[in-house]
Short mmCIF file of C-alpha atoms in Angstrom, two decimals:
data_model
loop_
_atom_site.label_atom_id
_atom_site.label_comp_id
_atom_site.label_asym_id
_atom_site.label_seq_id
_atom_site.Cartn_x
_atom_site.Cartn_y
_atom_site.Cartn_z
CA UNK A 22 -2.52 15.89 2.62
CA UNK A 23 -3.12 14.08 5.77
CA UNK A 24 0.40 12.92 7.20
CA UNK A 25 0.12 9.22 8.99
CA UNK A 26 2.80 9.21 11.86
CA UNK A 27 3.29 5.91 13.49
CA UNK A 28 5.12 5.04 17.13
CA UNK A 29 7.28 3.86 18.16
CA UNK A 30 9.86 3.38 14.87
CA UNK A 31 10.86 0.05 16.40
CA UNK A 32 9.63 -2.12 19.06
CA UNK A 33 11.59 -4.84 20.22
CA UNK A 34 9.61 -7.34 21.74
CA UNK A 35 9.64 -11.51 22.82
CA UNK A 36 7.16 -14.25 21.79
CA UNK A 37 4.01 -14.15 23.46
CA UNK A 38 4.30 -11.07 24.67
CA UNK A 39 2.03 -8.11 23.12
CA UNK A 40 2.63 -5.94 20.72
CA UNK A 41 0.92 -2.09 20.54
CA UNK A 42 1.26 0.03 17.53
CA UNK A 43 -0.14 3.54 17.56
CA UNK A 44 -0.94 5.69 13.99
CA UNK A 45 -1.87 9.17 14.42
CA UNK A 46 -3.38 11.13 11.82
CA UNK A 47 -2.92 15.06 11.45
CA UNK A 48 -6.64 15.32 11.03
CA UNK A 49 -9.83 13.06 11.36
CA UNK A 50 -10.01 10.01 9.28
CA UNK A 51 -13.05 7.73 9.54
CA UNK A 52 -12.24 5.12 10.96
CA UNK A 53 -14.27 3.43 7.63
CA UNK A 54 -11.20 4.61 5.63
CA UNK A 55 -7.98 3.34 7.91
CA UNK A 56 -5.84 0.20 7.38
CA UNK A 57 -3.11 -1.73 8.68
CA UNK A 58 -0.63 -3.74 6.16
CA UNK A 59 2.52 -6.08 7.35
CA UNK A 60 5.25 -6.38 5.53
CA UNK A 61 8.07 -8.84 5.26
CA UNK A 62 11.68 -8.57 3.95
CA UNK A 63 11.55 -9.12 0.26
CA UNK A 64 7.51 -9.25 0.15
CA UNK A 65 4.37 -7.42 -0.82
CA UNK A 66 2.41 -5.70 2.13
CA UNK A 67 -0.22 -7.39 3.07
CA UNK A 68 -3.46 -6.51 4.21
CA UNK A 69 -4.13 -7.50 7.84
CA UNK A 70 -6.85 -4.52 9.43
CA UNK A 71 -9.02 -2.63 7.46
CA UNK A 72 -12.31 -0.29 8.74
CA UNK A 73 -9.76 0.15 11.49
CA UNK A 74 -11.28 -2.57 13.14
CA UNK A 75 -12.45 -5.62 10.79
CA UNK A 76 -9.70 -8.34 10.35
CA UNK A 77 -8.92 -8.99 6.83
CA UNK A 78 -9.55 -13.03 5.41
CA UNK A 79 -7.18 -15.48 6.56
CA UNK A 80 -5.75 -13.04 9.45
CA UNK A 81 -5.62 -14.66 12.94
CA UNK A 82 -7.59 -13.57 15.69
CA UNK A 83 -4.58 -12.36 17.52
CA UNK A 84 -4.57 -8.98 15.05
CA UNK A 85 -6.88 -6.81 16.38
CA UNK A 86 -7.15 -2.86 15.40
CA UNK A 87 -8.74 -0.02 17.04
CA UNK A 88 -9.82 4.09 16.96
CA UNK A 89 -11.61 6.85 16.01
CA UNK A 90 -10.70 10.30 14.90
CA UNK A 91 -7.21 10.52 14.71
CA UNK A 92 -5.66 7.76 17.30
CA UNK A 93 -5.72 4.22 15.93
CA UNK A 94 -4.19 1.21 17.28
CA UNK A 95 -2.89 -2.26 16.21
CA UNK A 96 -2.32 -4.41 19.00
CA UNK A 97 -1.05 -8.45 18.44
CA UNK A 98 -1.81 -10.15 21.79
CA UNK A 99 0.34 -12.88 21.60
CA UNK A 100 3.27 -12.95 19.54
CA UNK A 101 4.77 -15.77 17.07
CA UNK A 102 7.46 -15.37 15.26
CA UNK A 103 6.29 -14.74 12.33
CA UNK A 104 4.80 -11.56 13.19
CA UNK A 105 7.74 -9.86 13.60
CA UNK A 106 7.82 -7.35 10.46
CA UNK A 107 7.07 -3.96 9.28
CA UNK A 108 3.38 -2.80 10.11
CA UNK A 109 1.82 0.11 7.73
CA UNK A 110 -1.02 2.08 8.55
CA UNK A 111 -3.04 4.19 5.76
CA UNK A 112 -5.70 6.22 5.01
CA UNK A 113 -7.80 6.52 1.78
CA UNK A 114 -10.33 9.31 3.57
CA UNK A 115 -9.07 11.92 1.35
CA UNK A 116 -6.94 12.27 -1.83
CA UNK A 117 -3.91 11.83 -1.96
CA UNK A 118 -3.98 8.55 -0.15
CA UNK A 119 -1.42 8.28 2.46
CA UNK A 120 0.66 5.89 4.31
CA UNK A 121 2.82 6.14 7.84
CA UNK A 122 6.29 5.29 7.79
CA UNK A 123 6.15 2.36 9.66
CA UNK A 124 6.96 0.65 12.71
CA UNK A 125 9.78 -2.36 12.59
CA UNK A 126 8.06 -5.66 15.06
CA UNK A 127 11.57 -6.71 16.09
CA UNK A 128 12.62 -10.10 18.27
CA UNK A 129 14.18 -8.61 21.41
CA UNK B 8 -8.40 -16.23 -7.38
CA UNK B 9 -7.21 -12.90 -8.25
CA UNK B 10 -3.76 -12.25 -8.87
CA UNK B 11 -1.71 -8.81 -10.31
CA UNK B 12 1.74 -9.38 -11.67
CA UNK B 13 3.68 -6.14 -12.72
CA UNK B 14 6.57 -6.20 -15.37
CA UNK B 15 8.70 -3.48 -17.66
CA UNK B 16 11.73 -2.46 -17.42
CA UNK B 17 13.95 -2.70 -14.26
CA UNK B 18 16.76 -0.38 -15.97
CA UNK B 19 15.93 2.92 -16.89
CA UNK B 20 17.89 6.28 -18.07
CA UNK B 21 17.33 9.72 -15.97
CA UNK B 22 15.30 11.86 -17.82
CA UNK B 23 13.62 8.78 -19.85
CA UNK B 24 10.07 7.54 -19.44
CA UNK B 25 9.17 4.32 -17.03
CA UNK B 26 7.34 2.23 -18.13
CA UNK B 27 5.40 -0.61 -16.09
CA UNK B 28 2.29 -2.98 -16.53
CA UNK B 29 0.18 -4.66 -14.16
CA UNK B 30 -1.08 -7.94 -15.78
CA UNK B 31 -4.43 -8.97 -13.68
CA UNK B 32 -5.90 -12.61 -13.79
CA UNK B 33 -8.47 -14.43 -11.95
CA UNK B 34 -10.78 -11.77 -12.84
CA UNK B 35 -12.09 -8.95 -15.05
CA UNK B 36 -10.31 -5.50 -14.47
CA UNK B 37 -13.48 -4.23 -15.54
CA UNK B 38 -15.21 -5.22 -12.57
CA UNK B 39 -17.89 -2.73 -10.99
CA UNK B 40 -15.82 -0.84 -7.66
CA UNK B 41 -12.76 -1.51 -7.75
CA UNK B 42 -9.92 0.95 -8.37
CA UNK B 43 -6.49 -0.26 -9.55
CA UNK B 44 -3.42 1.48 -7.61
CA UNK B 45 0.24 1.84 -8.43
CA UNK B 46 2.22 2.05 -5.19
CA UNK B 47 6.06 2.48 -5.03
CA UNK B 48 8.53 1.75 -1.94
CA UNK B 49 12.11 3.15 -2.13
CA UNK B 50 14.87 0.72 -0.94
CA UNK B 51 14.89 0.65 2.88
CA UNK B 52 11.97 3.03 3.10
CA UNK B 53 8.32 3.57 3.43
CA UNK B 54 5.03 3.07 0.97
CA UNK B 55 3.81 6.18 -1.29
CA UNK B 56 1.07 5.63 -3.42
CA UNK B 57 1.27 7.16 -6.89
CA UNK B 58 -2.21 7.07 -8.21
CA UNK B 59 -5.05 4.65 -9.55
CA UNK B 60 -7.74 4.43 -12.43
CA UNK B 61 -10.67 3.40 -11.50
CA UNK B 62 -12.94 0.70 -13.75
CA UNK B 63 -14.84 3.51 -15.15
CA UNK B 64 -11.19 5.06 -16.74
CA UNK B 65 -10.97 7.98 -14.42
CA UNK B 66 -7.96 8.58 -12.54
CA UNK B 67 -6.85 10.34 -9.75
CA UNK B 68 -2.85 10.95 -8.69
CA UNK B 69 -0.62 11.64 -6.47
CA UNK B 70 -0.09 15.98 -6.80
CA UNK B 71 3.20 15.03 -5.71
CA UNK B 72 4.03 13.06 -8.96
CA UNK B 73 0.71 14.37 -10.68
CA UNK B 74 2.98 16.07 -13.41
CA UNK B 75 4.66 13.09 -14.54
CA UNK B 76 2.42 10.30 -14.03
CA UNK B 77 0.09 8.90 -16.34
CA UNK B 78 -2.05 5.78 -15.62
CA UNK B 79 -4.41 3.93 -18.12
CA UNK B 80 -6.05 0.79 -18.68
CA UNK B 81 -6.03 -2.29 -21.58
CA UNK B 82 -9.53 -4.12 -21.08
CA UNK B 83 -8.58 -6.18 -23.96
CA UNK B 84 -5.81 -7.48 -21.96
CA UNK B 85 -7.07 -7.33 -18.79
CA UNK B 86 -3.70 -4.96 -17.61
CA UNK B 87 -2.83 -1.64 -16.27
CA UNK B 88 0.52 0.87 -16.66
CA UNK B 89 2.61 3.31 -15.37
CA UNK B 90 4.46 5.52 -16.98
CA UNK B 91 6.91 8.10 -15.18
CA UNK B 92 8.35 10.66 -16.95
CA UNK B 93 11.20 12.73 -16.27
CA UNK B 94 12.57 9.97 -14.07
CA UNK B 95 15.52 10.55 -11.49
CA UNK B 96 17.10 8.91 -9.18
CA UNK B 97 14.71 9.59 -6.69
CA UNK B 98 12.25 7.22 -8.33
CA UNK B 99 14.43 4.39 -7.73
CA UNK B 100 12.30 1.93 -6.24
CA UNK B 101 9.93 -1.24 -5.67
CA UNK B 102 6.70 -0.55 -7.94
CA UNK B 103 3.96 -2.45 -6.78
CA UNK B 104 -0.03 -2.58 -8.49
CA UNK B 105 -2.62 -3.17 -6.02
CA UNK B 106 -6.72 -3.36 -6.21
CA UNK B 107 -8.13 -1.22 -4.08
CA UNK B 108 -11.82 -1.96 -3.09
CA UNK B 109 -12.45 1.40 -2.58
CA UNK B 110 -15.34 3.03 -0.50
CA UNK B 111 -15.51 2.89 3.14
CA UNK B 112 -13.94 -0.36 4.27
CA UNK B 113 -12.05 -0.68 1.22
CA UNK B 114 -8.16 -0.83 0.79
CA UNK B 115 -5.86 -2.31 -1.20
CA UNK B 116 -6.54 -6.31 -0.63
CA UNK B 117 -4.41 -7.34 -3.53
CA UNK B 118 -1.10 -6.89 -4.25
CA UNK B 119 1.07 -7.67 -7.04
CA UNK B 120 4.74 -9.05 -5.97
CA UNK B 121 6.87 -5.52 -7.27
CA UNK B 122 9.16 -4.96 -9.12
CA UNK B 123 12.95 -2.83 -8.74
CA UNK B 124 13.06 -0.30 -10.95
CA UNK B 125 16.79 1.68 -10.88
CA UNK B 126 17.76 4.74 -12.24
CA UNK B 127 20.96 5.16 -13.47
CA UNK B 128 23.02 5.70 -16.08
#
């Protein structure tokens, strides 16, 4: 099973500052296979980065995701408020597919 | 547009079967490459993904849960389920369905909105 760790757990951060989110991977993924989801209290995840790179429809430009190999990274240049949330990443390289634990977007 | 909306019971008994169904509308289940995913989220916790059936019928689960799980699919209905057997407390949790596009640059672009499922007694 490839274990997804994300960091840092939390990040507290103001509006319109930017936000980097790191996902490691305890071996190579292609980068094809990795995804970012953000989720909000009470809601669904939803899908914001997938190919590691390629913003899903409807996501603002801000969302941007990056990586190879093992090392991927979200980054939000700017952020609103409503970006503050839980941020997923995941693989579906090889069975069983696996999520990270998460990292909470917090308003410092 | 597509949607997925998930229902059963949100009560069940330890040791007793769970039982869920993923209703999907806007668009055929059957449809060529997609794979249809059950996903579950404990309270206050991260995402595991259970397993999914793709639209040919195969499946493929978690070995985790692999034991216990068994997904399958109404095309008459256009739905999907979930059941669980054996549950504990430990499977306490938000189930959620999810289409997975599968392939490279897939992932799961559609969600349904969950549903609580509790264990107890």
């Amino acid at each position: 099973e490839i274990v997804m760790t994300q960091s840092p757990a939390t990040l507290s951060l103001s509006p319109g500052e930017r936000a980097t989110l790191s996902c490691r991977a305890s071996q190579s993924v292609s980068s094809s296979y990795l995804s970012w989801y953000q989720q909000k209290p009470g809601q669904a995840p939803r899908l914001l980065i997938y190919g590691a790179s390629t913003r899903a429809t409807g996501i603002p430009a801000r969302f941007s995701g990056s990586g190879s190999g093992t090392d991927f990274t979200l980054t939000i240049s700017s952020l609103q408020p409503e970006d503050f949330a839980v941020y997923y990443c995941q693989q579906d390289y090889n069975f069983p597919y696996t999520f990270g634990q998460g990292t909470k977007l917090e308003i410092k | 547009q597509l949607q997925l909306q998930e229902s059963g019971s949100g009560l069940v008994k330890p040791s007793q079967t769970l039982s869920l169904t993923c209703a999907v509308s806007g668009g055929s289940i059957s449809s060529g490459g997609y794979s249809w995913s059950w996903i579950r989220q404990p309270p206050g916790k991260g995402l595991e993904w259970i397993g999914y059936i793709y639209h040919s019928g195969s499946t493929y689960y978690n070995p985790s849960l692999k034991s216990r799980v068994t997904i399958s699919v109404d095309r008459s209905k256009n739905q999907f389920s979930l059941k669980l057997s054996s549950v504990t407390a430990a499977d306490t949790a938000v189930y959620y369905c999810a289409r997975d596009r599968g392939g490279p640059e897939g992932a799961f672009d559609i969600w349904g909105q969950g549903t609580m499922v509790t264990v107890s007694s």
